[in-house]
Every structure is written in C-alpha cells, then in structure tokens.
Amino acid sequence: DCPSSPSCTGPGGTLVDGPRLYDFKSWSTRNFMKDSLKRLFPERESEIDEEIDPGEYGAESRICRWIACFIFMLSIQEELILIWRMACMLYDIPTQSESWIEFKHPGDDLVGDNWLEYVDVTVAGMPLRWKIINGIFILGAKFMLWKLTAEVGITFLMETQTISDCIVNSVALSFVLHMDELILMTLTSGKITSCLEKCNQYSPAETTSVAWQSRIEKPIDNSFFANIQLGIPWELMASLLLCAFFIRDYYTTHCDWTWDGWWYYSKPLFVPTTTAYPLWRAFLPDIFPVPSQSTSSWTMP
C-alpha cells in the first residue's frame, strides 16, 4: 500500500517509495554524505535539502518475510523435537544406578584389539542427582541455545532488507544448531564415536508385552473426529504456532503499536553504556539487560 498508507513512514521521516527504497548501509551512507555537505556549506543548507534526496530505508514484502521465517522455523523444529524426546527419556528411565555398558565375552581369551565389537551399550537407569545435572547442564543448555537461535534468527530475517537474502538466510541459519554434532565428530575419539553408534534404541517402559497386549485389546475408535485427528499435521501446526509466537515476540520487543497506521513502529534507540556482552546477557536478556543511556539517540519521526 506504500506510499499512500499511513504506516509507510520510514526512519528518515519521509514516505517509503519504491524508487527511494535502499538497504540500511546505502541509506546511512547517503545520509552521511548529505549531512557532511550541510556542515561544509551551511549557507546552502536549503538548496542541499531540495536537491539531494537520500531516500528511505525499508524492508521488502512483509508476507514473503513471514514465509522465510516459517521456512527457518521448519529447519530448526527437528532440534526441538529431539530436546523433547531427551526430556521424556530422562523422565522415563529408572531413577537408580544401572550400568549402560555391558561386555559380552566371546568365551575365549583372543579378544585383542577387537574388544569393541563385544561391547553392548543400552540406555538404563540413572541416579536422581545425575538426572538433575543432565537436565540443567545438557537439556537446559540445549533448549536455551535453541530458543536463542530462534529469537536471533527471526530478528535477523525480519531485519534483512532484500527478499532474496532473506530466503537464503532462512535456511543457512539452521547450521548453528548442528554445531554440537560438528564438535562431537571433530574432537571425540573414534572409540567413543563407535560406542555412541552401538547404543541401542531407547524403549520406554510402556513397550512391554503387557502394555502391547492392552493396546491390542483396546477397541479402535473409528469415529469422525478420531479420523480427523489422525489427518491433522501436528508438526506443521506446531511450526506455524512457533513462527507466529517468535514473530509476535519480535514486534513486541522492537516496536510499538500505533492506531494511526494500524501497524508497528520502531521503538526509540538507546546507546549502550558498555561493550561487554557476557553469556548470561545473551541467554537471559530479560533478567540481565544491557545498560544503556537514559536519553534516546533516535526516535521515530
């Protein structure tokens, strides 16, 4: 609807129009050049304002940007599912000390260097203290990393000016969540990797013969609503809800709602008073905000 819509005012205070639309780097350079000319020739300030138009900064196609955010959310949703399965596994396994590694001796003394072939790795019980340690330092860290990746990725995509860069970045950003696998493949020894590969698939307690027998004997629900429920793509619905949640979080964090244009405007900017950015500020910005000056350096015109 630009430039006729009231919500099309750019950060420079003028209406956003196609021929005057620039990315932030080009727009800031053009404004710097115009301000420099005003300082060099103050007596010709009105002429400079009339003849030199730095344009406006703005982002392309709001709908395409949301689609790119949805593609990004699809690429990182698998990691969230793995985190949920890990949480379920920590909850389901017995809260007692059990051995995860069993050596099945072949019956002779000629094992030699092939001992790893006779090692069986199975998920077993875990004491409560180790469940808490794994839940905080592994499961909690993985979830916080996923949440931070989702927030930063959505922010990066929402502030990417061109749609082509936005689409490419929506897929490229997911590599952050695979850094743990890259570190594992690079830094661990071959024997540890082989033990992880030999780990048997975890089977919860519900998969016992008695549980399976009760499932078989349970009557099948062939009602209309039950069949509709089977056809609902729950993972797709979850991706849509997560995408909407993080996009909404971006707007509420960086923008203020206005009833004039029925849309969001950027919040005032405050210059930080420090360049230190420790880890707790990255993971918990709401609890440990970055200190900034009391007066804003820029406000929406």
mmCIF file of C-alpha atoms in Angstrom:
data_model
loop_
_atom_site.group_PDB
_atom_site.id
_atom_site.type_symbol
_atom_site.label_atom_id
_atom_site.label_comp_id
_atom_site.label_asym_id
_atom_site.label_seq_id
_atom_site.Cartn_x
_atom_site.Cartn_y
_atom_site.Cartn_z
ATOM 1 C CA ASP A 1 0.000 0.000 0.000
ATOM 2 C CA CYS A 2 3.015 2.330 0.102
ATOM 3 C CA PRO A 3 3.448 5.262 -0.230
ATOM 4 C CA SER A 4 -0.249 6.103 0.374
ATOM 5 C CA SER A 5 -0.629 4.127 3.626
ATOM 6 C CA PRO A 6 -0.046 5.981 6.935
ATOM 7 C CA SER A 7 2.210 3.117 8.088
ATOM 8 C CA CYS A 8 4.722 3.739 5.283
ATOM 9 C CA THR A 9 6.746 6.415 7.072
ATOM 10 C CA GLY A 10 10.406 5.436 7.166
ATOM 11 C CA PRO A 11 13.059 6.175 9.816
ATOM 12 C CA GLY A 12 14.030 9.341 7.949
ATOM 13 C CA GLY A 13 10.559 10.797 8.419
ATOM 14 C CA THR A 14 9.500 10.569 4.754
ATOM 15 C CA LEU A 15 7.210 8.133 2.954
ATOM 16 C CA VAL A 16 8.695 4.887 1.673
ATOM 17 C CA ASP A 17 8.502 4.602 -2.107
ATOM 18 C CA GLY A 18 9.916 2.001 -4.476
ATOM 19 C CA PRO A 19 12.480 4.211 -6.294
ATOM 20 C CA ARG A 20 13.610 5.694 -2.953
ATOM 21 C CA LEU A 21 13.995 2.363 -1.105
ATOM 22 C CA TYR A 22 17.542 1.424 -0.024
ATOM 23 C CA ASP A 23 19.157 -1.053 2.309
ATOM 24 C CA PHE A 24 20.389 0.293 5.638
ATOM 25 C CA LYS A 25 24.059 0.505 4.622
ATOM 26 C CA SER A 26 23.323 2.510 1.472
ATOM 27 C CA TRP A 27 20.750 4.684 3.215
ATOM 28 C CA SER A 28 23.069 5.547 6.122
ATOM 29 C CA THR A 29 25.916 6.358 3.676
ATOM 30 C CA ARG A 30 23.681 8.666 1.649
ATOM 31 C CA ASN A 31 22.531 10.431 4.818
ATOM 32 C CA PHE A 32 26.137 10.795 5.972
ATOM 33 C CA MET A 33 27.040 12.377 2.656
ATOM 34 C CA LYS A 34 24.124 14.794 2.853
ATOM 35 C CA ASP A 35 24.933 15.795 6.453
ATOM 36 C CA SER A 36 28.589 16.301 5.513
ATOM 37 C CA LEU A 37 27.618 18.683 2.702
ATOM 38 C CA LYS A 38 25.466 20.652 5.142
ATOM 39 C CA ARG A 39 28.398 21.053 7.508
ATOM 40 C CA LEU A 40 30.727 22.111 4.714
ATOM 41 C CA PHE A 41 28.255 24.527 3.150
ATOM 42 C CA PRO A 42 25.875 25.720 5.897
ATOM 43 C CA GLU A 43 24.806 28.697 3.804
ATOM 44 C CA ARG A 44 23.428 26.331 1.155
ATOM 45 C CA GLU A 45 21.500 24.024 3.525
ATOM 46 C CA SER A 46 18.096 24.715 1.991
ATOM 47 C CA GLU A 47 19.456 24.054 -1.500
ATOM 48 C CA ILE A 48 21.019 20.760 -0.348
ATOM 49 C CA ASP A 49 17.719 19.648 1.209
ATOM 50 C CA GLU A 50 15.919 20.443 -2.027
ATOM 51 C CA GLU A 51 18.334 18.861 -4.474
ATOM 52 C CA ILE A 52 19.703 15.829 -2.571
ATOM 53 C CA ASP A 53 17.337 13.033 -1.600
ATOM 54 C CA PRO A 54 18.972 10.252 0.488
ATOM 55 C CA GLY A 55 15.899 8.041 0.061
ATOM 56 C CA GLU A 56 14.434 5.867 2.774
ATOM 57 C CA TYR A 57 15.301 2.625 4.473
ATOM 58 C CA GLY A 58 12.671 -0.100 4.413
ATOM 59 C CA ALA A 59 12.179 -3.836 4.097
ATOM 60 C CA GLU A 60 10.565 -5.584 1.150
ATOM 61 C CA SER A 61 7.337 -7.647 1.194
ATOM 62 C CA ARG A 62 6.125 -8.341 4.691
ATOM 63 C CA ILE A 63 4.367 -11.571 3.611
ATOM 64 C CA CYS A 64 7.468 -13.030 1.944
ATOM 65 C CA ARG A 65 9.430 -12.204 5.078
ATOM 66 C CA TRP A 66 6.970 -14.163 7.213
ATOM 67 C CA ILE A 67 7.214 -17.116 4.824
ATOM 68 C CA ALA A 68 11.013 -17.037 5.148
ATOM 69 C CA CYS A 69 10.633 -17.065 8.937
ATOM 70 C CA PHE A 70 8.340 -20.097 8.627
ATOM 71 C CA ILE A 71 10.930 -21.915 6.488
ATOM 72 C CA PHE A 72 13.547 -21.146 9.134
ATOM 73 C CA MET A 73 11.250 -22.472 11.866
ATOM 74 C CA LEU A 74 10.736 -25.708 9.903
ATOM 75 C CA SER A 75 14.508 -26.194 9.723
ATOM 76 C CA ILE A 76 15.014 -25.875 13.494
ATOM 77 C CA GLN A 77 11.857 -27.643 14.685
ATOM 78 C CA GLU A 78 13.530 -31.047 14.452
ATOM 79 C CA GLU A 79 16.018 -29.984 17.121
ATOM 80 C CA LEU A 80 13.148 -29.008 19.433
ATOM 81 C CA ILE A 81 11.574 -32.437 18.925
ATOM 82 C CA LEU A 82 14.887 -34.084 19.880
ATOM 83 C CA ILE A 83 15.056 -31.926 23.010
ATOM 84 C CA TRP A 84 11.540 -33.022 23.959
ATOM 85 C CA ARG A 85 12.415 -36.686 23.414
ATOM 86 C CA MET A 86 15.502 -36.277 25.565
ATOM 87 C CA ALA A 87 13.371 -34.773 28.340
ATOM 88 C CA CYS A 88 10.934 -37.680 28.099
ATOM 89 C CA MET A 89 13.814 -40.152 28.245
ATOM 90 C CA LEU A 90 15.254 -38.559 31.407
ATOM 91 C CA TYR A 91 11.802 -38.745 32.982
ATOM 92 C CA ASP A 92 11.035 -42.333 31.945
ATOM 93 C CA ILE A 93 14.296 -44.111 32.777
ATOM 94 C CA PRO A 94 14.522 -45.644 36.269
ATOM 95 C CA THR A 95 15.882 -43.369 38.990
ATOM 96 C CA GLN A 96 18.562 -45.780 40.108
ATOM 97 C CA SER A 97 22.158 -46.558 39.307
ATOM 98 C CA GLU A 98 22.429 -49.064 36.444
ATOM 99 C CA SER A 99 25.200 -49.934 34.028
ATOM 100 C CA TRP A 100 24.843 -48.653 30.471
ATOM 101 C CA ILE A 101 27.751 -50.720 29.097
ATOM 102 C CA GLU A 102 27.927 -54.500 29.020
ATOM 103 C CA PHE A 103 30.854 -56.547 27.783
ATOM 104 C CA LYS A 104 29.727 -59.792 26.170
ATOM 105 C CA HIS A 105 32.795 -62.006 26.362
ATOM 106 C CA PRO A 106 33.026 -64.413 23.407
ATOM 107 C CA GLY A 107 34.290 -67.232 25.643
ATOM 108 C CA ASP A 108 37.984 -67.195 24.734
ATOM 109 C CA ASP A 109 40.982 -65.024 25.527
ATOM 110 C CA LEU A 110 41.668 -63.981 21.942
ATOM 111 C CA VAL A 111 39.697 -60.724 22.016
ATOM 112 C CA GLY A 112 42.693 -58.466 21.378
ATOM 113 C CA ASP A 113 42.049 -55.132 19.763
ATOM 114 C CA ASN A 114 38.568 -56.184 18.645
ATOM 115 C CA TRP A 115 37.106 -55.849 22.145
ATOM 116 C CA LEU A 116 34.816 -53.039 20.996
ATOM 117 C CA GLU A 117 32.834 -55.498 18.883
ATOM 118 C CA TYR A 118 31.699 -57.272 22.071
ATOM 119 C CA VAL A 119 30.551 -54.113 23.869
ATOM 120 C CA ASP A 120 26.800 -53.533 24.139
ATOM 121 C CA VAL A 121 25.571 -50.015 25.039
ATOM 122 C CA THR A 122 21.986 -49.646 26.320
ATOM 123 C CA VAL A 123 20.117 -46.769 27.953
ATOM 124 C CA ALA A 124 19.485 -47.765 31.567
ATOM 125 C CA GLY A 125 18.743 -46.234 34.963
ATOM 126 C CA MET A 126 20.302 -43.024 36.250
ATOM 127 C CA PRO A 127 20.544 -41.667 39.814
ATOM 128 C CA LEU A 128 18.475 -38.611 40.648
ATOM 129 C CA ARG A 129 21.489 -36.323 41.032
ATOM 130 C CA TRP A 130 22.699 -37.200 37.541
ATOM 131 C CA LYS A 131 19.228 -36.643 36.146
ATOM 132 C CA ILE A 132 19.267 -33.149 37.646
ATOM 133 C CA ILE A 133 22.787 -32.450 36.344
ATOM 134 C CA ASN A 134 21.894 -33.640 32.836
ATOM 135 C CA GLY A 135 18.602 -31.757 32.931
ATOM 136 C CA ILE A 136 20.286 -28.455 33.838
ATOM 137 C CA PHE A 137 23.612 -28.525 32.017
ATOM 138 C CA ILE A 138 22.674 -30.543 28.913
ATOM 139 C CA LEU A 139 18.925 -30.431 28.393
ATOM 140 C CA GLY A 140 18.571 -26.867 29.710
ATOM 141 C CA ALA A 141 21.571 -25.639 27.717
ATOM 142 C CA LYS A 142 20.240 -27.251 24.515
ATOM 143 C CA PHE A 143 16.834 -25.646 24.993
ATOM 144 C CA MET A 144 18.309 -22.210 25.759
ATOM 145 C CA LEU A 145 20.528 -22.491 22.682
ATOM 146 C CA TRP A 146 17.501 -23.421 20.565
ATOM 147 C CA LYS A 147 15.457 -20.527 21.958
ATOM 148 C CA LEU A 148 18.303 -18.064 21.404
ATOM 149 C CA THR A 149 18.808 -19.347 17.852
ATOM 150 C CA ALA A 150 15.094 -18.944 17.105
ATOM 151 C CA GLU A 151 14.969 -15.402 18.522
ATOM 152 C CA VAL A 152 18.166 -14.227 16.815
ATOM 153 C CA GLY A 153 17.228 -15.951 13.565
ATOM 154 C CA ILE A 154 13.776 -14.363 13.433
ATOM 155 C CA THR A 155 15.271 -10.960 14.293
ATOM 156 C CA PHE A 156 17.910 -11.350 11.592
ATOM 157 C CA LEU A 157 15.346 -12.363 8.967
ATOM 158 C CA MET A 158 12.904 -9.609 9.921
ATOM 159 C CA GLU A 159 15.665 -7.012 9.546
ATOM 160 C CA THR A 160 17.145 -8.388 6.307
ATOM 161 C CA GLN A 161 16.240 -5.856 3.645
ATOM 162 C CA THR A 162 16.031 -7.858 0.405
ATOM 163 C CA ILE A 163 13.780 -10.880 -0.015
ATOM 164 C CA SER A 164 16.449 -12.914 -1.856
ATOM 165 C CA ASP A 165 18.857 -12.581 1.089
ATOM 166 C CA CYS A 166 16.018 -13.333 3.495
ATOM 167 C CA ILE A 167 15.170 -16.635 1.769
ATOM 168 C CA VAL A 168 18.811 -17.755 1.616
ATOM 169 C CA ASN A 169 19.446 -16.838 5.257
ATOM 170 C CA SER A 170 16.288 -18.658 6.416
ATOM 171 C CA VAL A 171 17.949 -21.973 5.541
ATOM 172 C CA ALA A 172 21.561 -21.047 6.306
ATOM 173 C CA LEU A 173 20.860 -20.035 9.916
ATOM 174 C CA SER A 174 19.963 -23.572 10.987
ATOM 175 C CA PHE A 175 23.652 -24.595 10.916
ATOM 176 C CA VAL A 176 24.063 -23.124 14.411
ATOM 177 C CA LEU A 177 22.022 -25.959 15.931
ATOM 178 C CA HIS A 178 24.321 -28.532 14.307
ATOM 179 C CA MET A 179 27.474 -27.155 15.908
ATOM 180 C CA ASP A 180 27.310 -29.737 18.723
ATOM 181 C CA GLU A 181 27.342 -32.580 16.186
ATOM 182 C CA LEU A 182 30.268 -30.972 14.367
ATOM 183 C CA ILE A 183 32.211 -30.625 17.626
ATOM 184 C CA LEU A 184 31.416 -34.246 18.532
ATOM 185 C CA MET A 185 32.617 -35.556 15.170
ATOM 186 C CA THR A 186 35.797 -33.456 15.264
ATOM 187 C CA LEU A 187 37.007 -33.613 18.871
ATOM 188 C CA THR A 188 35.960 -37.057 20.147
ATOM 189 C CA SER A 189 37.980 -40.217 19.634
ATOM 190 C CA GLY A 190 36.952 -42.989 17.298
ATOM 191 C CA LYS A 191 36.210 -45.424 20.146
ATOM 192 C CA ILE A 192 33.778 -43.017 21.812
ATOM 193 C CA THR A 193 32.042 -42.416 18.483
ATOM 194 C CA SER A 194 31.793 -46.182 17.938
ATOM 195 C CA CYS A 195 30.236 -46.658 21.385
ATOM 196 C CA LEU A 196 27.657 -43.973 20.616
ATOM 197 C CA GLU A 197 26.848 -45.660 17.316
ATOM 198 C CA LYS A 198 26.422 -49.019 19.100
ATOM 199 C CA CYS A 199 23.939 -47.561 21.605
ATOM 200 C CA ASN A 200 20.645 -49.425 21.265
ATOM 201 C CA GLN A 201 17.445 -47.527 20.674
ATOM 202 C CA TYR A 202 15.723 -46.441 23.855
ATOM 203 C CA SER A 203 12.456 -48.267 24.574
ATOM 204 C CA PRO A 204 10.232 -46.819 27.313
ATOM 205 C CA ALA A 205 8.522 -48.987 29.878
ATOM 206 C CA GLU A 206 5.223 -48.753 28.011
ATOM 207 C CA THR A 207 6.578 -51.039 25.275
ATOM 208 C CA THR A 208 6.494 -54.159 27.440
ATOM 209 C CA SER A 209 4.477 -57.175 26.362
ATOM 210 C CA VAL A 210 1.710 -56.429 28.851
ATOM 211 C CA ALA A 211 1.380 -52.859 27.595
ATOM 212 C CA TRP A 212 1.316 -54.007 23.993
ATOM 213 C CA GLN A 213 -1.346 -56.599 24.820
ATOM 214 C CA SER A 214 -3.530 -53.931 26.426
ATOM 215 C CA ARG A 215 -3.123 -51.751 23.346
ATOM 216 C CA ILE A 216 -4.114 -54.582 21.042
ATOM 217 C CA GLU A 217 -7.200 -55.407 23.075
ATOM 218 C CA LYS A 218 -8.292 -51.776 23.219
ATOM 219 C CA PRO A 219 -11.138 -51.116 20.723
ATOM 220 C CA ILE A 220 -10.313 -48.911 17.748
ATOM 221 C CA ASP A 221 -12.080 -45.565 17.611
ATOM 222 C CA ASN A 222 -13.437 -45.108 14.070
ATOM 223 C CA SER A 223 -15.470 -42.010 14.820
ATOM 224 C CA PHE A 224 -15.411 -38.979 12.562
ATOM 225 C CA PHE A 225 -13.433 -36.828 14.988
ATOM 226 C CA ALA A 226 -10.881 -39.578 15.579
ATOM 227 C CA ASN A 227 -10.250 -39.899 11.838
ATOM 228 C CA ILE A 228 -9.972 -36.123 11.505
ATOM 229 C CA GLN A 229 -7.441 -36.090 14.333
ATOM 230 C CA LEU A 230 -5.307 -38.685 12.534
ATOM 231 C CA GLY A 231 -5.151 -36.441 9.466
ATOM 232 C CA ILE A 232 -4.086 -33.280 11.281
ATOM 233 C CA PRO A 233 -0.400 -32.428 10.622
ATOM 234 C CA TRP A 234 0.546 -31.653 14.222
ATOM 235 C CA GLU A 235 4.179 -30.836 13.437
ATOM 236 C CA LEU A 236 3.089 -28.354 10.785
ATOM 237 C CA MET A 237 0.657 -26.763 13.212
ATOM 238 C CA ALA A 238 3.409 -26.557 15.813
ATOM 239 C CA SER A 239 5.715 -24.843 13.295
ATOM 240 C CA LEU A 240 3.019 -22.284 12.472
ATOM 241 C CA LEU A 241 2.382 -21.553 16.163
ATOM 242 C CA LEU A 242 6.093 -21.259 16.969
ATOM 243 C CA CYS A 243 6.669 -18.999 13.968
ATOM 244 C CA ALA A 244 3.738 -16.771 14.977
ATOM 245 C CA PHE A 245 4.974 -16.671 18.579
ATOM 246 C CA PHE A 246 8.524 -15.563 17.713
ATOM 247 C CA ILE A 247 7.365 -13.049 15.100
ATOM 248 C CA ARG A 248 4.966 -11.598 17.654
ATOM 249 C CA ASP A 249 7.800 -11.529 20.198
ATOM 250 C CA TYR A 250 9.963 -9.629 17.699
ATOM 251 C CA TYR A 251 7.321 -6.962 17.158
ATOM 252 C CA THR A 252 6.588 -6.510 20.868
ATOM 253 C CA THR A 253 10.315 -6.308 21.689
ATOM 254 C CA HIS A 254 11.433 -3.908 18.965
ATOM 255 C CA CYS A 255 8.269 -1.999 18.042
ATOM 256 C CA ASP A 256 5.313 -0.065 19.434
ATOM 257 C CA TRP A 257 1.777 -0.389 18.106
ATOM 258 C CA THR A 258 0.130 2.669 16.563
ATOM 259 C CA TRP A 259 -3.529 3.066 15.706
ATOM 260 C CA ASP A 260 -2.788 5.679 13.039
ATOM 261 C CA GLY A 261 -1.430 3.200 10.532
ATOM 262 C CA TRP A 262 -2.707 0.056 12.245
ATOM 263 C CA TRP A 263 0.799 -1.342 12.434
ATOM 264 C CA TYR A 264 4.062 -1.253 14.388
ATOM 265 C CA TYR A 265 6.676 1.498 14.552
ATOM 266 C CA SER A 266 10.242 1.133 15.808
ATOM 267 C CA LYS A 267 10.887 1.875 19.449
ATOM 268 C CA PRO A 268 13.369 4.643 20.416
ATOM 269 C CA LEU A 269 17.020 3.580 20.306
ATOM 270 C CA PHE A 270 19.338 3.960 23.298
ATOM 271 C CA VAL A 271 23.131 3.789 23.051
ATOM 272 C CA PRO A 272 24.637 1.079 25.315
ATOM 273 C CA THR A 273 26.988 2.315 28.021
ATOM 274 C CA THR A 274 29.223 -0.772 27.781
ATOM 275 C CA THR A 275 30.561 -3.082 25.095
ATOM 276 C CA ALA A 276 30.686 -6.096 27.433
ATOM 277 C CA TYR A 277 28.224 -8.799 26.460
ATOM 278 C CA PRO A 278 28.663 -11.790 28.787
ATOM 279 C CA LEU A 279 26.964 -15.117 28.300
ATOM 280 C CA TRP A 280 24.163 -14.540 30.804
ATOM 281 C CA ARG A 281 23.041 -11.427 28.909
ATOM 282 C CA ALA A 282 22.858 -13.448 25.709
ATOM 283 C CA PHE A 283 20.771 -16.269 27.221
ATOM 284 C CA LEU A 284 18.707 -14.202 29.693
ATOM 285 C CA PRO A 285 18.331 -10.684 28.249
ATOM 286 C CA ASP A 286 15.105 -10.037 30.165
ATOM 287 C CA ILE A 287 16.797 -10.681 33.520
ATOM 288 C CA PHE A 288 20.195 -9.154 32.647
ATOM 289 C CA PRO A 289 19.518 -6.295 30.190
ATOM 290 C CA VAL A 290 22.315 -4.330 28.551
ATOM 291 C CA PRO A 291 22.789 -0.991 30.380
ATOM 292 C CA SER A 292 22.143 1.997 28.139
ATOM 293 C CA GLN A 293 21.876 5.772 28.303
ATOM 294 C CA SER A 294 18.756 7.356 29.734
ATOM 295 C CA THR A 295 18.119 9.583 26.679
ATOM 296 C CA SER A 296 17.351 8.086 23.284
ATOM 297 C CA SER A 297 19.694 8.605 20.346
ATOM 298 C CA TRP A 298 16.904 8.171 17.768
ATOM 299 C CA THR A 299 13.126 8.237 17.825
ATOM 300 C CA MET A 300 10.639 7.570 15.054
ATOM 301 C CA PRO A 301 9.737 10.886 13.352
#
